[in-house]
Amino acid sequence: MNDFIYLSDLFGTIVFAISGALAAGRLRMDPFGVLVLAGVTAVGGGTVRDAVLGATPVFWITDTTYVWLICLTAAAMMLLVRCPRKLSGRWFQVADAFGLAVFTVIGAQKALSYGAEPVIAVMMGTMTGVLGGLIRDVLCREVPLVLRTEIYATACIVGGIVYTGCLSLELAQIPAMVLAMIATLTLRLVAIFYHLSLPAFALDSDNKR
Amino acid sequence: MNDFIYLSDLFGTIVFAISGALAAGRLRMDPFGVLVLAGVTAVGGGTVRDAVLGATPVFWITDTTYVWLICLTAAAMMLLVRCPRKLSGRWFQVADAFGLAVFTVIGAQKALSYGAEPVIAVMMGTMTGVLGGLIRDVLCREVPLVLRTEIYATACIVGGIVYTGCLSLELAQIPAMVLAMIATLTLRLVAIFYHLSLPAFALDSDNKR
Amino acid sequence: MNDFIYLSDLFGTIVFAISGALAAGRLRMDPFGVLVLAGVTAVGGGTVRDAVLGATPVFWITDTTYVWLICLTAAAMMLLVRCPRKLSGRWFQVADAFGLAVFTVIGAQKALSYGAEPVIAVMMGTMTGVLGGLIRDVLCREVPLVLRTEIYATACIVGGIVYTGCLSLELAQIPAMVLAMIATLTLRLVAIFYHLSLPAFALDSDNKR
């Protein structure tokens, strides 16, 4: 993998691990809980992607850098952070958007390298980006936020389409990755700063009317 | 795979996707949430089955028909459905029972084709039938219905036993599949129309008495 | 696998299945729910471990003893148990601690046999020990206990470190396993009898202060 992409991936791993650790802190979990939430948020999506693709052992077993980064991040959070508000401001959302973008293109690329069709690559990119956060929310007993609000997964889908589209137009891999990352990042940042959401699909529950 | 079985499988996929989309609509999810709930309900069971069998890449990566069907179903639901009551009546339960029956025999057959023993085939058939709905319920933050009421999973177990039993009596694959589907479907329909349930295993919580 | 380790594994499977069946009984599930909760608690951790390692078909597909044991345990619980208090006393916690210890060393050993590094082996041992109970809690719609209280996962982590440490000191496999089991068991029992917990990582929720 290209160095820039690899370093971006590690950066995204740290950001996602922080978001998991913050969720654990809100529920007053013990150190193991913090570690688990940091871990599933950071590598949960990629793990399921690799398991369904048959890319086993999954990526963090082959390259233990991810596991060490998650442990260090969780430890640093517990030792250093007392006031989570500093970490949940705008700049953290921007970092999260960057992580989302890089996870998306890496996931899509991995699917393609296993011979999957473009529609599957888009799906796998989206899964890599959002599934970790979704499992985090399930463990915290919340209806996953990503299923309900904001343009989050949509940014991944668009990024995946841009990536597979660029490749089918015979663009080289790295420029296609960078373009797709820019697309995901831009869409996500616009959604954050203008509070954009897609309209909800709201059905009355069956009991009413 | 036999044409009738394959078409039944696609029909079951659509029915299960509808049930996922309805659950998403009740929680007022956005379009991505509708897609995810439709998807996990429709192919969640088969995905876990393939992952534990080692049948990777899993079936919907190899044959993208399933993914397209789910996308179309989710889109159609969001565009067309405003009154879910029409979709949750008796005829929908019958369609769901048919989907359950075909998923069960396909799951059992896949396990056997990977060399699993009959007991595992029964399990895998049941898993294919019920696990998608179970994950849907977890994502909707409900204790999964299938664990608590009605003869639903039980119909899958009986269907799986009929299927493996017929094969061990040297019946050919297609007649055995049809017989097992009829068994599952009949049992499930009887349970629906007569409101049959198995007795619950009810323990007092430890605090009481 | 060594006979003592294999029998311990089967014993741990039964104990974990009982704990799943008890949780099902508290939620008044039907027989299928009892079976599912018993099953995921007993083999959920090892299943995910095998799926991410690529050790497929997973262990209980190859050796159906586990599945039969779970079915028998679930059936016995429903037929015999009416008063769960007798099963949730101290001696049951000791049996659970023993199951935890054996699952940990077996999980760590399996990871090593697939060429994983020691840090991954420690993780896989812990996953084998605690993930089943964690999935059980998610299905019962609880924030998993293991993420919040007591020295439970910590005992697995220590056991995994002892095991990989002993191996790196060129100890033979069986003595290393026994030492690691003793470490896990001792730490867990001390935690049970002295009510030890690790300090929680508690963040104020973002809305407050």
XYZ file of C-alpha atoms in Angstrom:
627
model
C 0.000 0.000 0.000
C 1.110 3.537 -0.725
C 2.746 5.290 2.256
C 0.318 8.195 2.314
C -2.660 5.817 2.299
C -1.116 3.641 5.015
C -0.363 6.594 7.291
C -3.859 7.975 6.684
C -5.251 4.578 7.638
C -3.306 4.615 10.919
C -4.508 8.168 11.585
C -8.111 7.101 10.948
C -7.631 4.148 13.290
C -6.551 6.495 16.101
C -9.464 8.886 15.511
C -12.028 6.075 15.460
C -10.450 4.515 18.571
C -10.807 7.875 20.359
C -14.475 8.014 19.435
C -14.967 4.511 20.848
C -13.114 5.353 24.048
C -15.253 8.473 24.521
C -18.432 6.376 24.210
C -17.022 3.963 26.794
C -16.225 6.837 29.127
C -19.753 8.162 28.893
C -21.039 4.763 30.068
C -18.381 4.620 32.842
C -16.818 1.431 31.563
C -13.693 -0.121 33.049
C -10.339 -0.181 31.180
C -11.230 -3.369 29.324
C -14.488 -1.829 28.151
C -12.593 1.218 26.911
C -10.204 -1.036 25.010
C -13.033 -3.056 23.463
C -15.034 -0.017 22.404
C -11.925 1.656 20.982
C -11.073 -1.541 19.134
C -14.457 -2.352 17.620
C -14.955 1.231 16.500
C -11.538 1.343 14.866
C -11.301 -2.060 13.216
C -14.833 -3.522 13.414
C -15.765 -2.529 9.885
C -12.583 -3.812 8.307
C -12.851 -7.048 10.264
C -16.320 -7.926 8.974
C -15.238 -6.868 5.468
C -12.270 -9.241 5.562
C -14.357 -12.077 7.050
C -17.020 -11.911 4.323
C -14.416 -11.496 1.563
C -12.489 -14.470 2.903
C -9.428 -12.263 3.432
C -8.386 -14.177 6.522
C -6.506 -13.886 8.801
C -7.994 -10.379 8.919
C -5.758 -7.341 8.455
C -4.968 -6.550 12.099
C -3.781 -10.116 12.693
C -1.256 -9.801 9.877
C -0.124 -6.269 10.788
C -0.192 -5.800 14.572
C 0.418 -2.044 14.273
C -3.338 -1.501 14.436
C -3.723 -3.404 17.708
C -0.848 -1.549 19.356
C -2.204 1.805 18.188
C -5.604 0.993 19.670
C -4.059 -0.052 23.005
C -1.957 3.109 23.138
C -4.908 5.315 22.209
C -7.147 3.725 24.842
C -4.434 4.061 27.498
C -3.737 7.674 26.565
C -7.427 8.512 26.712
C -7.791 7.063 30.211
C -4.668 8.767 31.513
C -5.043 12.144 29.877
C -8.653 12.936 29.140
C -10.828 14.315 31.862
C -12.895 16.762 29.882
C -14.338 15.129 26.784
C -15.795 18.336 25.445
C -12.450 19.380 24.043
C -12.475 16.203 22.001
C -15.970 16.390 20.628
C -15.781 19.774 18.973
C -15.626 20.603 15.302
C -11.997 19.675 14.738
C -12.659 16.176 15.980
C -15.510 15.825 13.513
C -13.156 16.903 10.739
C -10.621 14.264 11.816
C -13.423 11.698 11.920
C -14.480 12.696 8.395
C -10.907 12.208 7.206
C -10.810 8.747 8.797
C -14.131 7.919 7.176
C -12.777 8.928 3.765
C -9.623 6.853 3.979
C -11.419 3.791 5.390
C -13.888 3.980 2.507
C -11.317 3.926 -0.282
C -9.215 1.258 1.437
C -12.284 -0.936 1.892
C -13.368 -0.496 -1.708
C -9.863 -1.217 -2.982
C -9.570 -4.368 -0.866
C -12.856 -5.702 -2.268
C -11.695 -5.038 -5.838
C -8.377 -6.751 -5.160
C -10.395 -9.861 -4.206
C -12.185 -9.761 -7.532
C -15.470 -8.247 -6.330
C -17.675 -6.260 -8.699
C -17.944 -2.463 -8.353
C -21.298 -2.547 -6.496
C -19.744 -4.834 -3.885
C -16.672 -2.571 -3.677
C -18.911 0.421 -2.908
C -20.655 -1.638 -0.234
C -17.420 -2.855 1.288
C -16.020 0.666 1.369
C -19.137 1.865 3.174
C -19.018 -1.090 5.540
C -15.379 -0.371 6.394
C -16.282 3.230 7.141
C -19.443 2.886 9.186
C -19.757 -0.618 10.649
C -17.308 -0.041 13.501
C -19.333 2.898 14.786
C -22.514 0.932 14.336
C -21.252 -1.963 16.504
C -20.050 0.597 19.085
C -23.591 1.994 19.272
C -25.137 -1.472 19.615
C -22.766 -2.267 22.496
C -23.771 1.032 24.109
C -27.421 0.011 23.659
C -28.320 2.785 21.275
C -30.116 2.608 17.940
C -27.080 3.290 15.743
C -26.850 6.986 14.923
C -25.597 6.281 11.421
C -28.933 4.656 10.547
C -30.889 7.706 11.504
C -29.226 10.994 10.845
C -26.990 13.086 8.730
C -25.052 12.398 5.608
C -22.503 9.968 6.971
C -22.865 6.629 5.210
C -24.040 8.525 2.133
C -20.621 10.175 1.929
C -19.035 6.717 1.900
C -21.356 5.508 -0.842
C -20.542 8.535 -2.988
C -16.824 8.049 -2.307
C -17.027 4.407 -3.316
C -18.849 5.286 -6.537
C -16.256 7.958 -7.350
C -13.462 5.458 -6.717
C -14.847 2.629 -8.830
C -15.933 5.158 -11.470
C -12.439 6.645 -11.728
C -10.910 3.181 -12.044
C -13.346 2.229 -14.802
C -12.251 5.422 -16.592
C -8.737 3.940 -16.419
C -7.408 6.396 -13.867
C -4.469 5.011 -11.870
C -5.133 3.689 -8.362
C -3.568 6.424 -6.227
C -5.171 9.415 -8.022
C -8.512 7.574 -7.955
C -8.098 7.031 -4.218
C -7.267 10.666 -3.588
C -10.233 11.873 -5.669
C -12.595 9.511 -3.852
C -11.247 10.620 -0.482
C -11.763 14.258 -1.440
C -15.334 13.508 -2.523
C -16.173 11.691 0.730
C -14.470 14.320 2.874
C -16.101 17.267 1.099
C -19.593 15.798 1.265
C -19.180 14.910 4.925
C -17.777 18.331 5.858
C -20.563 20.125 4.000
C -23.066 17.972 5.899
C -21.406 18.794 9.222
C -21.175 22.534 8.708
C -24.624 22.994 7.150
C -26.345 20.313 9.279
C -27.623 18.473 6.224
C -29.631 15.277 6.592
C -31.436 13.032 4.185
C -35.192 12.904 4.720
C -36.236 10.101 7.046
C -38.451 7.196 5.989
C -41.084 7.543 8.693
C -43.889 5.047 9.008
C -46.555 5.293 11.625
C -46.310 2.360 13.932
C -48.898 -0.266 13.122
C -51.011 0.448 16.152
C -51.780 4.012 15.247
C -54.422 5.232 12.826
C -29.005 -24.582 -8.126
C -32.378 -25.595 -9.480
C -34.313 -22.740 -11.115
C -37.349 -23.064 -8.858
C -35.163 -22.981 -5.748
C -33.170 -20.000 -7.034
C -36.286 -17.986 -7.886
C -37.794 -18.886 -4.504
C -34.589 -17.679 -2.875
C -34.837 -14.319 -4.677
C -38.499 -14.051 -3.674
C -37.571 -14.760 -0.034
C -34.841 -12.116 -0.241
C -37.380 -9.498 -1.340
C -39.873 -10.443 1.391
C -37.218 -10.339 4.114
C -35.889 -7.023 2.759
C -39.412 -5.581 2.983
C -39.683 -6.667 6.601
C -36.347 -4.952 7.353
C -37.394 -1.764 5.574
C -40.652 -1.686 7.544
C -38.724 -1.949 10.815
C -36.498 0.927 9.667
C -39.532 3.010 8.793
C -41.024 2.476 12.227
C -37.840 3.938 13.758
C -37.826 6.808 11.237
C -34.437 5.925 9.797
C -32.856 7.688 6.846
C -32.433 5.987 3.435
C -29.126 4.399 4.431
C -30.725 2.948 7.540
C -33.537 1.511 5.418
C -30.969 -0.076 3.105
C -28.974 -1.530 5.980
C -32.007 -2.959 7.759
C -33.355 -4.398 4.487
C -29.937 -5.884 3.764
C -29.185 -7.462 7.130
C -32.662 -8.943 7.373
C -32.424 -10.431 3.874
C -28.850 -11.757 3.779
C -27.635 -11.555 7.407
C -28.338 -15.201 8.138
C -26.699 -16.507 4.970
C -23.684 -14.271 5.519
C -22.900 -15.622 8.971
C -23.547 -19.167 7.692
C -21.020 -18.704 4.882
C -18.473 -17.053 7.194
C -18.518 -19.896 9.729
C -18.518 -22.555 6.996
C -15.579 -20.857 5.300
C -17.661 -20.424 2.132
C -16.000 -17.103 1.323
C -16.414 -14.792 -0.459
C -19.991 -15.067 0.827
C -22.824 -15.742 -1.614
C -23.923 -12.144 -2.294
C -20.376 -11.157 -3.248
C -20.280 -13.865 -5.904
C -23.820 -13.261 -7.198
C -24.662 -9.553 -7.002
C -28.330 -10.182 -7.861
C -29.086 -10.240 -4.137
C -27.535 -6.823 -3.508
C -29.383 -5.217 -6.421
C -32.678 -6.774 -5.327
C -32.216 -5.368 -1.824
C -31.400 -1.891 -3.178
C -34.460 -1.964 -5.448
C -36.713 -3.231 -2.671
C -35.523 -0.552 -0.237
C -35.963 2.172 -2.871
C -39.428 0.924 -3.822
C -40.486 0.843 -0.175
C -39.388 4.435 0.409
C -41.039 5.704 -2.771
C -44.268 3.744 -2.645
C -45.170 2.798 0.892
C -46.953 5.262 3.092
C -49.329 2.957 4.871
C -47.472 -0.047 6.281
C -50.608 -1.761 7.501
C -51.314 -3.125 4.059
C -47.923 -4.824 4.197
C -48.163 -6.362 7.617
C -51.357 -8.319 7.222
C -51.849 -12.028 6.822
C -50.680 -12.345 3.232
C -47.338 -10.809 4.135
C -46.905 -13.357 6.917
C -47.576 -16.104 4.384
C -44.919 -14.676 2.057
C -42.534 -14.458 5.016
C -43.244 -18.111 5.878
C -42.442 -19.087 2.282
C -39.149 -17.156 2.466
C -38.351 -18.840 5.760
C -38.953 -22.273 4.219
C -36.723 -21.715 1.186
C -33.923 -20.090 3.234
C -33.963 -23.084 5.570
C -33.500 -25.738 2.889
C -30.889 -23.680 1.029
C -28.926 -23.147 4.242
C -29.089 -26.830 5.158
C -28.040 -27.873 1.646
C -25.077 -25.457 1.638
C -23.811 -26.859 4.940
C -24.065 -30.409 3.588
C -22.239 -29.425 0.415
C -19.352 -28.279 2.644
C -19.237 -31.682 4.291
C -21.041 -30.778 7.517
C -22.900 -33.425 9.506
C -26.734 -33.462 9.564
C -27.019 -31.758 12.978
C -24.908 -28.865 11.679
C -26.998 -28.742 8.496
C -30.180 -28.367 10.571
C -28.487 -25.576 12.546
C -27.242 -23.806 9.443
C -30.689 -24.001 7.849
C -32.232 -22.475 10.954
C -29.499 -19.827 11.114
C -30.103 -18.882 7.480
C -33.814 -18.522 8.187
C -33.844 -16.599 11.444
C -30.527 -14.827 12.031
C -31.236 -11.920 9.669
C -34.406 -11.027 11.559
C -32.572 -11.429 14.829
C -29.836 -8.934 13.840
C -32.581 -6.568 12.605
C -34.175 -6.668 16.045
C -30.845 -6.066 17.816
C -30.204 -3.020 15.601
C -33.706 -1.782 16.478
C -32.837 -2.306 20.143
C -35.412 -4.973 20.799
C -35.017 -8.342 22.451
C -35.311 -10.464 19.301
C -38.880 -11.643 18.831
C -37.772 -14.997 17.483
C -36.260 -15.843 20.869
C -39.496 -15.282 22.668
C -42.594 -16.196 20.775
C -44.341 -18.393 18.330
C -43.246 -21.329 16.299
C -40.822 -19.635 13.961
C -37.357 -21.073 14.452
C -39.006 -24.351 15.398
C -40.439 -24.569 11.884
C -36.897 -24.192 10.501
C -35.558 -26.903 12.779
C -38.314 -29.289 11.699
C -37.692 -28.403 8.046
C -33.978 -29.068 8.433
C -34.654 -32.421 10.072
C -37.081 -33.376 7.295
C -34.493 -32.397 4.672
C -31.551 -34.280 6.144
C -33.861 -37.194 6.974
C -35.124 -37.425 3.385
C -31.558 -37.354 2.060
C -30.479 -40.110 4.444
C -33.427 -42.143 3.068
C -31.783 -41.681 -0.348
C -34.388 -39.316 -1.719
C -33.034 -37.046 -4.473
C -32.101 -33.487 -3.579
C -34.960 -31.574 -5.224
C -37.852 -33.713 -3.876
C -36.224 -33.619 -0.434
C -36.009 -29.819 -0.658
C -39.646 -29.517 -1.681
C -40.799 -31.838 1.105
C -38.762 -29.910 3.694
C -40.127 -26.607 2.421
C -43.680 -27.925 2.673
C -43.008 -29.098 6.241
C -41.586 -25.722 7.313
C -44.306 -23.771 5.552
C -47.147 -25.888 6.915
C -45.917 -25.739 10.495
C -45.362 -22.002 10.286
C -48.779 -21.323 8.710
C -50.532 -23.486 11.300
C -48.716 -21.496 14.011
C -49.776 -18.190 12.438
C -53.419 -19.068 11.966
C -53.911 -20.820 15.304
C -51.561 -18.538 17.285
C -49.480 -21.446 18.535
C -46.465 -20.872 20.744
C -44.096 -23.120 22.606
C -44.231 -22.745 26.375
C -41.719 -20.211 27.665
C -38.858 -21.067 30.010
C -39.617 -18.530 32.726
C -37.330 -18.109 35.681
C -37.972 -15.659 38.435
C -35.270 -13.071 38.428
C -32.701 -13.728 41.120
C -33.787 -10.857 43.276
C -37.272 -12.113 43.868
C -38.421 -14.679 46.406
C -5.404 -31.584 21.982
C -4.444 -32.974 25.356
C -7.229 -34.967 27.039
C -7.306 -32.834 30.178
C -7.556 -29.645 28.107
C -10.286 -31.120 25.884
C -12.379 -32.293 28.824
C -11.908 -28.922 30.531
C -13.085 -27.270 27.316
C -16.247 -29.404 27.279
C -16.838 -28.598 30.952
C -16.437 -24.876 30.228
C -18.879 -25.217 27.327
C -21.510 -26.675 29.660
C -20.979 -23.981 32.301
C -21.205 -21.174 29.755
C -24.294 -22.774 28.179
C -25.946 -22.847 31.617
C -25.221 -19.155 32.090
C -26.817 -18.421 28.693
C -29.878 -20.548 29.475
C -30.319 -18.737 32.799
C -30.271 -15.375 31.018
C -32.906 -16.697 28.580
C -35.048 -17.897 31.447
C -34.944 -14.503 33.125
C -36.364 -12.983 29.906
C -38.968 -15.774 29.625
C -37.756 -16.941 26.231
C -39.133 -19.978 24.434
C -37.084 -23.195 23.988
C -35.420 -21.903 20.817
C -34.363 -18.744 22.640
C -32.883 -20.837 25.430
C -30.947 -22.878 22.865
C -29.659 -19.776 21.087
C -28.578 -18.011 24.266
C -26.923 -21.191 25.570
C -25.176 -21.615 22.221
C -23.882 -18.082 21.687
C -22.636 -17.868 25.264
C -20.808 -21.169 24.977
C -19.290 -20.975 21.486
C -19.761 -17.334 20.397
C -16.243 -16.291 21.349
C -14.538 -19.235 19.691
C -16.656 -18.776 16.565
C -15.600 -15.177 16.000
C -11.995 -16.142 16.805
C -12.038 -18.871 14.152
C -13.750 -16.617 11.591
C -11.177 -13.818 11.908
C -8.270 -16.281 11.967
C -9.616 -18.005 8.875
C -9.867 -21.276 10.798
C -12.984 -22.328 8.906
C -15.148 -24.356 9.108
C -15.197 -23.200 12.735
C -14.456 -25.678 15.520
C -18.015 -26.754 16.367
C -18.708 -27.651 12.735
C -15.750 -30.026 12.690
C -16.426 -31.536 16.130
C -20.180 -31.739 16.759
C -19.678 -32.693 20.417
C -20.029 -29.009 21.331
C -23.405 -28.660 19.596
C -24.804 -31.790 21.223
C -23.557 -30.691 24.646
C -25.273 -27.324 24.236
C -28.552 -28.961 23.170
C -28.420 -31.359 26.124
C -27.567 -28.572 28.565
C -30.397 -26.365 27.306
C -32.863 -29.255 27.472
C -31.731 -30.231 30.964
C -32.055 -26.651 32.174
C -35.629 -26.368 30.897
C -36.663 -29.725 32.345
C -34.907 -29.551 35.680
C -34.353 -25.993 36.788
C -37.113 -24.135 38.488
C -35.137 -22.227 41.056
C -32.190 -20.473 39.450
C -30.782 -19.242 42.721
C -29.135 -22.571 43.381
C -27.261 -22.110 40.104
C -26.095 -18.564 40.582
C -24.298 -18.946 43.879
C -20.605 -18.951 44.548
C -19.858 -22.434 43.259
C -21.299 -21.536 39.881
C -19.021 -18.510 39.707
C -16.071 -20.777 40.444
C -17.120 -23.117 37.619
C -17.493 -20.092 35.340
C -14.000 -18.916 36.299
C -12.631 -22.352 35.425
C -14.371 -22.215 32.022
C -12.973 -18.748 31.460
C -9.450 -19.966 32.211
C -9.583 -22.927 29.841
C -11.231 -20.922 27.024
C -8.477 -18.321 27.340
C -5.557 -20.701 26.941
C -7.273 -22.648 24.146
C -7.998 -19.410 22.274
C -4.437 -18.151 22.684
C -3.005 -21.500 21.571
C -5.238 -21.618 18.474
C -4.087 -18.145 17.418
C -0.439 -19.151 17.832
C -0.997 -22.326 15.816
C -2.217 -20.099 12.961
C 1.030 -18.121 13.108
C -0.305 -15.078 14.988
C 2.033 -12.943 17.080
C 1.839 -13.043 20.906
C -0.210 -9.822 21.221
C -2.839 -11.305 18.912
C -2.761 -14.572 20.857
C -3.520 -12.686 24.087
C -6.380 -10.912 22.310
C -7.781 -14.114 20.841
C -7.615 -15.835 24.219
C -9.533 -12.962 25.795
C -12.029 -12.945 22.918
C -12.636 -16.675 23.319
C -13.274 -16.170 27.014
C -15.513 -13.116 27.053
C -17.154 -12.565 23.661
C -19.833 -15.229 24.110
C -21.100 -13.586 27.282
C -20.909 -10.195 25.616
C -23.128 -11.304 22.695
C -25.512 -12.877 25.228
C -25.835 -9.521 26.977
C -26.425 -7.675 23.683
C -29.205 -10.131 22.780
C -30.719 -9.538 26.222
C -30.499 -5.817 25.549
C -28.045 -5.018 28.309
C -24.839 -3.029 28.182
C -22.451 -5.975 28.489
C -21.442 -6.511 32.098
C -17.920 -7.481 31.126
C -17.307 -3.967 29.812
C -18.229 -2.374 33.077
C -17.321 -4.292 36.155
C -15.003 -6.601 37.939
C -11.815 -8.248 36.914
C -13.129 -10.634 34.291
C -11.552 -9.833 30.952
C -8.473 -8.658 32.831
C -8.013 -12.192 34.140
C -8.039 -13.439 30.526
C -5.491 -10.855 29.442
C -3.168 -11.823 32.304
C -3.665 -15.506 31.489
C -2.830 -14.890 27.842
C 0.320 -12.972 28.775
C 1.393 -15.740 31.158
C 0.832 -18.337 28.422
C 2.726 -16.557 25.649
C 5.410 -15.548 28.170
C 5.925 -19.152 29.297
C 6.186 -20.314 25.691
C 8.754 -17.632 24.887
C 10.734 -18.933 27.894
C 10.696 -22.295 26.073
C 8.330 -23.992 28.496
C 6.441 -26.911 26.906
C 2.843 -26.325 25.785
C 0.947 -28.283 28.451
C 2.773 -26.864 31.501
C 2.429 -23.378 30.010
C -1.308 -23.950 29.559
C -1.719 -25.168 33.135
C 0.252 -22.227 34.542
C -1.806 -19.748 32.489
C -5.050 -21.395 33.588
C -3.963 -21.176 37.218
C -3.115 -17.483 36.767
C -6.491 -16.683 35.177
C -8.413 -18.743 37.697
C -6.601 -17.307 40.724
C -7.024 -13.707 39.629
C -10.695 -14.251 38.838
C -11.403 -16.031 42.128
C -9.622 -13.327 44.120
C -11.760 -10.751 42.287
C -14.946 -12.690 43.064
C -14.239 -13.240 46.748
C -12.863 -9.776 47.482
C -15.188 -7.930 45.064
C -12.294 -6.299 43.244
C -12.913 -4.034 40.263
C -10.710 -1.878 38.123
C -11.437 1.842 38.386
C -13.953 2.997 35.782
C -13.156 5.529 33.077
C -15.998 7.932 33.776
C -16.612 10.937 31.586
C -19.369 13.381 32.211
C -21.824 13.228 29.372
C -21.318 16.083 26.957
C -24.462 17.888 27.941
C -23.537 18.380 31.547
C -21.373 21.080 33.041
